[in-house]
Each structure stands twice: as structure tokens, then as C-alpha cells.
Amino acid sequence: MKKSIFIVFHLIISANLFAQINVVSKKIFLDSLNREATPENYIYTRVITNYSQKSVRYVVTDFYKNGRKKMTGATLDRDNLKKDGEFIYYYKNGTKESVVNYSDDHKSGKEINWYENQSKKSEKQNSWDPKTKKSQTLILNFWDENKNQTVVDGNGEYEETDQFVTQKGVVKNGLKQDVWQGNDMVRKITFVDNYDKGILISGISIDENNIKFSYSSLNEKQTGKKVQKTK
């Protein structure tokens, strides 16, 4: 009888231990837009290393299908990516793409980017004000793929591709200035924006059906909807 009780007790302990070990890390499948996917149609995987532990920050790492790291850093929320601290991003071949610092899911501090051949691409300075909820990015230096520096100490011509958006224009004192042109592959639009000291003051987009939409703020551009201004 005692032996049977001991075996049952041992099995319960083993099962609980296995369950705890099993949820220490959590693996999520993601598609190309970083939305949760199935094991059959995923593009990336995300692993939250210390998922089962109660913590202020959780280690998060994204992987390409070839097993190499795509991104690594820390999140404040284990179920929703809320970046905090230093994040390192990698190209598919394993070379470093960028090092970016975050504060409460907003870019804050120095940012460095490289091309796939590891020649330097850009140096930026990001800031985030939690009180006003405003962010700003200063483009300090930029080199094209031929290693020509086209932005020096915050002034010059700049071109960037951020995930699915490509745009180029003039930088003055680290901020976007005058006319910027670009396209958004996800929304299937081309656009022409006008900036003054880094602030979008007007713009026009044209979609795949040649329908034009004018906007006067970043919010209107992103949502595709006019925002009523209060008097």
C-alpha cells in the first residue's frame, strides 16, 4: 500500500515538474507581417525564454527558418512584444543588421545600422518623451551601398527602407525637410510628403487603382482617414 502511494506521489511530482519545465520557454510561429501563424505557414519563430517565470522583463528571440537569429532583446510583456533595452537585429545570413535601444516599446537612444556586407549604413539618435508621448529621430550620418557618405552631421540626402516602406529625401539638422518620395508595398501606394523640421505638414498618396488621398498629418497618412480638427 505504501509502495503504491509512493509511486502515485512520484508520478504526480514528475508530471508537475515536466509541466513546469515544458512552459519555461514559449515558442510562437509568425508570418511575414509578424502575426501569429501556424506551423504550416510560418516565416519566423519567436521564443520567450523565461516565459513561465514572473519577471519585469522577458528575453525574446526571433529566428529565421534556417535556425539563425533574426532579432534578440527583452520585452516587458511576455504575451505581447513590448520592447525595452537593447535589441540586436540580424540578416538571414547571420550578419548584424542593426542595434537599437528602446524604452517602453519606443526607440530611445543611439541606433546603428549596417548593410548585409557589414559596411556601415547609418547612425541615428532616437528620443521618446513619455509625458508628451512624442518621439523624434535624428539622422546623424548615412552611407549608401557604395560607401559614399551622403548625410554628414545631420545634413544631406537620405534613403531608407523600413520593413515594407521605402522613402528618400533631404535631411537638415538631422530632421526630414521639404519633399520626400516613397512607396508602401503592403498598402500598395506611392506617396509624396512635405516636411518641415521633421514634422509632416502635407502629403498625397496614390493607390493601385490610381485613387489619390491627401493628408496633413502622420495619423491621417497611416489610417487613410481624415481627422477632424477641434476648434
Short mmCIF file of C-alpha atoms in Angstrom, two decimals:
data_model
loop_
_atom_site.label_atom_id
_atom_site.label_comp_id
_atom_site.label_asym_id
_atom_site.label_seq_id
_atom_site.Cartn_x
_atom_site.Cartn_y
_atom_site.Cartn_z
CA MET A 1 0.00 0.00 0.00
CA LYS A 2 2.77 2.40 1.00
CA LYS A 3 4.67 1.48 -2.15
CA SER A 4 1.61 2.26 -4.32
CA ILE A 5 1.14 5.64 -2.62
CA PHE A 6 4.81 6.42 -3.15
CA ILE A 7 4.58 5.56 -6.87
CA VAL A 8 1.45 7.70 -7.35
CA PHE A 9 3.06 10.58 -5.44
CA HIS A 10 6.22 10.23 -7.56
CA LEU A 11 4.18 10.28 -10.77
CA ILE A 12 2.31 13.43 -9.68
CA ILE A 13 5.56 15.20 -8.79
CA SER A 14 7.13 14.14 -12.11
CA ALA A 15 4.10 15.34 -14.08
CA ASN A 16 4.12 18.72 -12.33
CA LEU A 17 7.87 19.05 -12.86
CA PHE A 18 7.50 18.21 -16.54
CA ALA A 19 4.70 20.76 -16.92
CA GLN A 20 6.82 23.46 -15.29
CA ILE A 21 9.83 22.66 -17.48
CA ASN A 22 7.63 22.49 -20.56
CA VAL A 23 6.38 26.10 -20.16
CA VAL A 24 9.69 27.70 -19.18
CA SER A 25 10.04 28.74 -22.83
CA LYS A 26 7.21 29.53 -25.20
CA LYS A 27 7.51 29.18 -28.97
CA ILE A 28 5.31 31.17 -31.35
CA PHE A 29 5.03 30.87 -35.14
CA LEU A 30 4.89 34.17 -37.07
CA ASP A 31 4.12 35.18 -40.67
CA SER A 32 5.92 37.85 -42.74
CA LEU A 33 3.92 40.61 -41.01
CA ASN A 34 4.79 39.27 -37.53
CA ARG A 35 1.26 37.99 -36.99
CA GLU A 36 0.76 34.65 -35.24
CA ALA A 37 0.73 31.80 -37.75
CA THR A 38 0.53 28.00 -37.86
CA PRO A 39 3.46 25.54 -38.11
CA GLU A 40 2.45 25.00 -41.75
CA ASN A 41 2.68 28.62 -42.98
CA TYR A 42 5.12 30.39 -40.69
CA ILE A 43 8.08 32.55 -41.77
CA TYR A 44 9.71 33.16 -38.38
CA THR A 45 9.56 31.67 -34.90
CA ARG A 46 9.65 33.59 -31.62
CA VAL A 47 10.91 32.12 -28.35
CA ILE A 48 10.21 33.76 -24.98
CA THR A 49 12.94 32.14 -22.88
CA ASN A 50 11.73 32.72 -19.31
CA TYR A 51 8.00 32.67 -20.12
CA SER A 52 6.88 30.72 -17.03
CA GLN A 53 8.74 32.94 -14.57
CA LYS A 54 7.20 36.08 -13.15
CA SER A 55 9.56 38.82 -14.29
CA VAL A 56 9.76 42.52 -15.13
CA ARG A 57 11.44 41.71 -18.45
CA TYR A 58 11.39 38.60 -20.62
CA VAL A 59 14.08 37.51 -23.07
CA VAL A 60 12.67 37.28 -26.60
CA THR A 61 14.42 35.91 -29.68
CA ASP A 62 13.12 35.60 -33.24
CA PHE A 63 14.58 33.00 -35.61
CA TYR A 64 14.61 32.56 -39.36
CA LYS A 65 13.58 29.20 -40.78
CA ASN A 66 17.26 28.36 -41.23
CA GLY A 67 17.66 28.49 -37.44
CA ARG A 68 19.68 31.70 -37.33
CA LYS A 69 18.70 34.62 -35.13
CA LYS A 70 16.60 37.40 -36.63
CA MET A 71 16.23 39.52 -33.50
CA THR A 72 17.01 39.33 -29.79
CA GLY A 73 16.20 41.58 -26.84
CA ALA A 74 13.80 41.92 -23.91
CA THR A 75 10.07 42.54 -23.65
CA LEU A 76 8.09 43.98 -20.73
CA ASP A 77 5.10 41.77 -21.59
CA ARG A 78 5.55 38.05 -22.20
CA ASP A 79 2.36 37.78 -24.31
CA ASN A 80 2.76 40.99 -26.33
CA LEU A 81 6.05 42.31 -27.65
CA LYS A 82 6.86 45.46 -25.69
CA LYS A 83 10.50 46.19 -26.42
CA ASP A 84 12.74 47.53 -23.69
CA GLY A 85 16.52 47.95 -23.68
CA GLU A 86 18.94 46.93 -26.42
CA PHE A 87 17.71 44.93 -29.41
CA ILE A 88 20.04 43.38 -31.97
CA TYR A 89 18.73 42.53 -35.44
CA TYR A 90 20.38 40.15 -37.92
CA TYR A 91 20.23 39.42 -41.63
CA LYS A 92 19.28 35.93 -42.79
CA ASN A 93 22.95 35.05 -43.37
CA GLY A 94 23.75 35.77 -39.71
CA THR A 95 25.44 39.17 -40.12
CA LYS A 96 24.36 42.06 -37.91
CA GLU A 97 21.74 44.41 -39.35
CA SER A 98 21.17 46.94 -36.55
CA VAL A 99 21.45 47.74 -32.86
CA VAL A 100 18.53 49.74 -31.48
CA ASN A 101 17.68 50.84 -27.95
CA TYR A 102 14.09 51.00 -26.70
CA SER A 103 12.27 52.46 -23.72
CA ASP A 104 8.77 51.14 -23.04
CA ASP A 105 8.41 49.96 -26.67
CA HIS A 106 9.68 53.23 -28.18
CA LYS A 107 13.06 53.83 -29.80
CA SER A 108 15.24 55.78 -27.39
CA GLY A 109 18.98 56.39 -27.62
CA LYS A 110 21.59 55.53 -30.22
CA GLU A 111 20.79 53.39 -33.26
CA ILE A 112 23.33 51.92 -35.69
CA ASN A 113 22.53 50.13 -38.96
CA TRP A 114 24.70 48.06 -41.34
CA TYR A 115 24.37 46.69 -44.85
CA GLU A 116 24.50 42.93 -45.34
CA ASN A 117 28.20 43.12 -46.27
CA GLN A 118 28.75 44.79 -42.86
CA SER A 119 29.66 48.23 -44.18
CA LYS A 120 28.02 50.89 -42.03
CA LYS A 121 24.68 52.24 -43.26
CA SER A 122 23.54 54.87 -40.76
CA GLU A 123 23.83 56.37 -37.30
CA LYS A 124 20.73 57.81 -35.63
CA GLN A 125 19.69 59.27 -32.31
CA ASN A 126 16.18 58.47 -31.08
CA SER A 127 14.26 60.14 -28.28
CA TRP A 128 10.94 59.39 -26.57
CA ASP A 129 9.08 61.61 -24.11
CA PRO A 130 6.64 59.52 -22.02
CA LYS A 131 4.88 62.66 -20.76
CA THR A 132 4.06 64.21 -24.13
CA LYS A 133 4.00 60.82 -25.93
CA LYS A 134 6.20 62.29 -28.66
CA SER A 135 9.14 60.63 -30.38
CA GLN A 136 11.88 62.00 -32.61
CA THR A 137 14.64 60.50 -34.72
CA LEU A 138 17.72 62.45 -35.72
CA ILE A 139 19.54 61.08 -38.78
CA LEU A 140 23.17 61.85 -37.97
CA ASN A 141 25.15 60.04 -40.67
CA PHE A 142 24.29 57.92 -43.71
CA TRP A 143 26.29 55.92 -46.27
CA ASP A 144 24.89 54.45 -49.48
CA GLU A 145 25.65 50.90 -50.64
CA ASN A 146 28.78 52.14 -52.42
CA LYS A 147 30.12 53.51 -49.11
CA ASN A 148 29.52 57.12 -50.16
CA GLN A 149 28.50 59.25 -47.19
CA THR A 150 25.50 61.32 -48.29
CA VAL A 151 24.47 62.59 -44.84
CA VAL A 152 27.18 64.18 -42.72
CA ASP A 153 26.48 65.52 -39.21
CA GLY A 154 22.74 65.58 -39.86
CA ASN A 155 22.74 67.21 -43.32
CA GLY A 156 22.40 65.71 -46.80
CA GLU A 157 20.34 63.24 -48.83
CA TYR A 158 18.92 60.13 -47.19
CA GLU A 159 17.20 56.97 -48.37
CA GLU A 160 15.72 54.22 -46.21
CA THR A 161 13.72 51.01 -46.33
CA ASP A 162 11.88 50.23 -43.11
CA GLN A 163 10.29 46.78 -43.49
CA PHE A 164 7.86 47.42 -46.38
CA VAL A 165 8.22 51.21 -46.79
CA THR A 166 10.90 52.81 -48.96
CA GLN A 167 11.41 56.58 -48.99
CA LYS A 168 14.05 59.21 -49.74
CA GLY A 169 14.55 62.93 -49.30
CA VAL A 170 16.57 65.75 -47.77
CA VAL A 171 17.80 65.84 -44.17
CA LYS A 172 18.58 69.12 -42.41
CA ASN A 173 19.92 69.24 -38.85
CA GLY A 174 19.07 65.55 -38.54
CA LEU A 175 15.40 66.01 -39.47
CA LYS A 176 13.37 65.37 -42.62
CA GLN A 177 12.93 68.54 -44.64
CA ASP A 178 10.99 69.54 -47.78
CA VAL A 179 9.86 66.86 -50.28
CA TRP A 180 10.11 63.12 -49.56
CA GLN A 181 9.01 60.43 -52.01
CA GLY A 182 8.35 56.77 -51.39
CA ASN A 183 6.15 53.70 -51.63
CA ASP A 184 4.45 51.28 -49.27
CA MET A 185 4.42 47.68 -50.55
CA VAL A 186 1.84 46.46 -48.03
CA ARG A 187 -0.71 49.20 -48.67
CA LYS A 188 0.28 49.30 -52.37
CA ILE A 189 0.63 53.07 -52.50
CA THR A 190 3.17 55.65 -53.65
CA PHE A 191 3.40 58.94 -51.80
CA VAL A 192 4.91 62.42 -51.81
CA ASP A 193 5.29 64.09 -48.41
CA ASN A 194 6.28 67.59 -47.34
CA TYR A 195 8.21 68.02 -44.09
CA ASP A 196 9.27 70.99 -42.03
CA LYS A 197 11.84 70.32 -39.30
CA GLY A 198 10.86 66.67 -39.15
CA ILE A 199 7.10 67.29 -38.98
CA LEU A 200 4.84 66.06 -41.76
CA ILE A 201 2.77 69.06 -42.87
CA SER A 202 1.12 67.67 -46.02
CA GLY A 203 1.18 64.75 -48.40
CA ILE A 204 -0.55 62.89 -51.17
CA SER A 205 -0.75 59.14 -51.79
CA ILE A 206 -1.88 57.20 -54.87
CA ASP A 207 -3.06 53.60 -54.57
CA GLU A 208 -3.00 50.76 -57.13
CA ASN A 209 -6.36 51.96 -58.54
CA ASN A 210 -4.91 55.46 -59.09
CA ILE A 211 -7.08 56.88 -56.29
CA LYS A 212 -5.49 59.89 -54.60
CA PHE A 213 -5.68 60.72 -50.92
CA SER A 214 -4.38 63.94 -49.39
CA TYR A 215 -3.41 64.22 -45.73
CA SER A 216 -1.96 66.77 -43.33
CA SER A 217 -0.65 64.55 -40.53
CA LEU A 218 1.13 61.25 -39.99
CA ASN A 219 -2.01 59.85 -38.35
CA GLU A 220 -4.09 60.60 -41.46
CA LYS A 221 -1.43 59.06 -43.68
CA GLN A 222 -1.26 55.83 -41.65
CA THR A 223 -5.02 55.38 -41.22
CA GLY A 224 -6.09 56.70 -44.62
CA LYS A 225 -8.80 58.72 -42.88
CA LYS A 226 -9.24 62.45 -42.38
CA VAL A 227 -9.02 63.64 -38.78
CA GLN A 228 -11.48 66.33 -37.73
CA LYS A 229 -9.70 69.18 -36.04
CA THR A 230 -11.32 70.64 -32.93
CA LYS A 231 -11.86 74.41 -32.90
#
